[in-house]
Amino acid sequence: MINVESYRTILKELESYNAELIAVSKTKPIEAIQAFYKLGQRHFGENRVQELSQKMTHLPKDIKWHMIGTLQRKKVKQIASFVHLIHSVDTLQLLEEINKQAKKHERTIDCLLQFHIAKESTKQGMQFIEACDLLDNWSQLDLNHVRIVGVMGMATFTNDLMQVRKEFDQLRIYSEQLKNKYFESTDSFREVSMGMSGDYQTALDSGSTMIRIGSSLFGER
Ligand SMILES: *Cc1c(COP(=O)(O)O)cnc(C)c1O
């Protein structure tokens, strides 16, 4: 049911990089997640709030759940008590809602700013300038219950690995620029979440710190 061989291959490849594997379990059953859990996997990613909050109730409490999909503001409260990292923050309004819900649970939620780096207009994410606008005003925003720990992006869906490489490099450069401009004094801003089943090797070469792998591990959806 799950692809253990592929899992081991990816872990082996990761040994030469400083990156984490997020197993993307969306649409896949609890049993498949349990099987990877037994192999030692702890980071899992989901892209729907409903599915994520249901699955987590049936699974071990030490799983680190990553929200990787588009997140509607009104749904933040369903995951605020337990989510480990939200990869898909692309507006101030969403960040404010995450902050509000995190505060209710007396916790701080780690977030990534999602950037639009692909050619497809259907893909989500901020422009670099929007992120700068947000971070320029950070001290006035009073967002003490969220912490921005890095960036996330999805490359164009294409066989042209040169194009993909260019987009991943762009995202890493964004992260370096933000680091220098806004996060110089902290070590926590360090994540570059990029790379999926089809392009993770390219992402690792471009400096990914988190690869999000679904179909290679769980089979096609
Ligand atoms: C589904 C998904 C993935 C995993 O994609 P695969 O091609 O199945 O590895 C990664 N990131 C996001 C945001 C996703 O929605």
Coordinates of N, CA and C and ligand atoms in Angstrom, one line a residue, residues 24 26 47 68-69 114 152 154 195-198 212-216 219 221, ligand 1:
V24 N 3.4 13.8 2.6 CA 2.1 14.5 2.3 C 1.0 13.4 2.1
K26 N -2.4 13.6 2.1 CA -3.7 14.1 1.7 C -4.4 13.0 0.8
N47 N -3.6 19.1 3.1 CA -4.0 20.4 2.4 C -5.4 20.8 2.7
I68 N -0.4 22.5 4.4 CA 0.4 22.9 3.2 C -0.6 23.5 2.1
G69 N -1.9 23.4 2.3 CA -2.8 23.9 1.3 C -3.4 25.2 1.6
Q114 N 4.1 32.0 1.7 CA 4.1 31.3 0.4 C 4.2 32.3 -0.7
M152 N 7.8 29.4 1.4 CA 7.3 28.2 0.7 C 7.0 28.5 -0.7
M154 N 5.8 26.6 -4.9 CA 5.6 25.5 -5.8 C 6.1 25.9 -7.2
G195 N 9.9 21.6 -3.2 CA 10.2 20.3 -3.8 C 9.1 19.3 -3.5
M196 N 8.6 18.6 -4.5 CA 7.5 17.6 -4.4 C 8.1 16.3 -5.1
S197 N 7.2 15.3 -5.3 CA 7.7 14.1 -5.8 C 8.5 14.2 -7.1
G198 N 8.0 15.1 -8.0 CA 8.6 15.2 -9.3 C 9.8 16.1 -9.4
R212 N 8.2 18.3 0.4 CA 6.9 17.8 0.6 C 6.5 16.7 -0.4
I213 N 6.6 15.5 0.1 CA 6.4 14.4 -0.9 C 5.2 13.6 -0.6
G214 N 4.3 13.5 -1.6 CA 3.1 12.7 -1.5 C 3.1 11.4 -2.3
S215 N 2.9 11.5 -3.6 CA 2.7 10.3 -4.5 C 3.8 9.3 -4.5
S216 N 5.1 9.8 -4.4 CA 6.2 8.8 -4.4 C 6.1 7.9 -3.2
G219 N 1.7 6.5 -3.3 CA 1.1 6.1 -4.5 C 0.3 7.3 -5.1
R221 N -2.7 9.6 -6.5 CA -3.9 10.0 -5.9 C -5.0 9.9 -6.9
Ligands
LIG1 C1 0.0 17.5 -2.9 C2 1.0 18.5 -2.6 C3 2.4 18.1 -2.5 C4 2.9 16.7 -2.8 O1 2.8 16.5 -4.1 P1 3.3 15.1 -4.8 O2 3.5 15.4 -6.2 O3 2.2 14.1 -4.6 O4 4.5 14.7 -4.1 C5 3.3 19.0 -2.1 N1 2.9 20.3 -1.8 C6 1.7 20.7 -1.9 C7 1.3 22.1 -1.6 C8 0.7 19.8 -2.3 O5 -0.6 20.3 -2.3

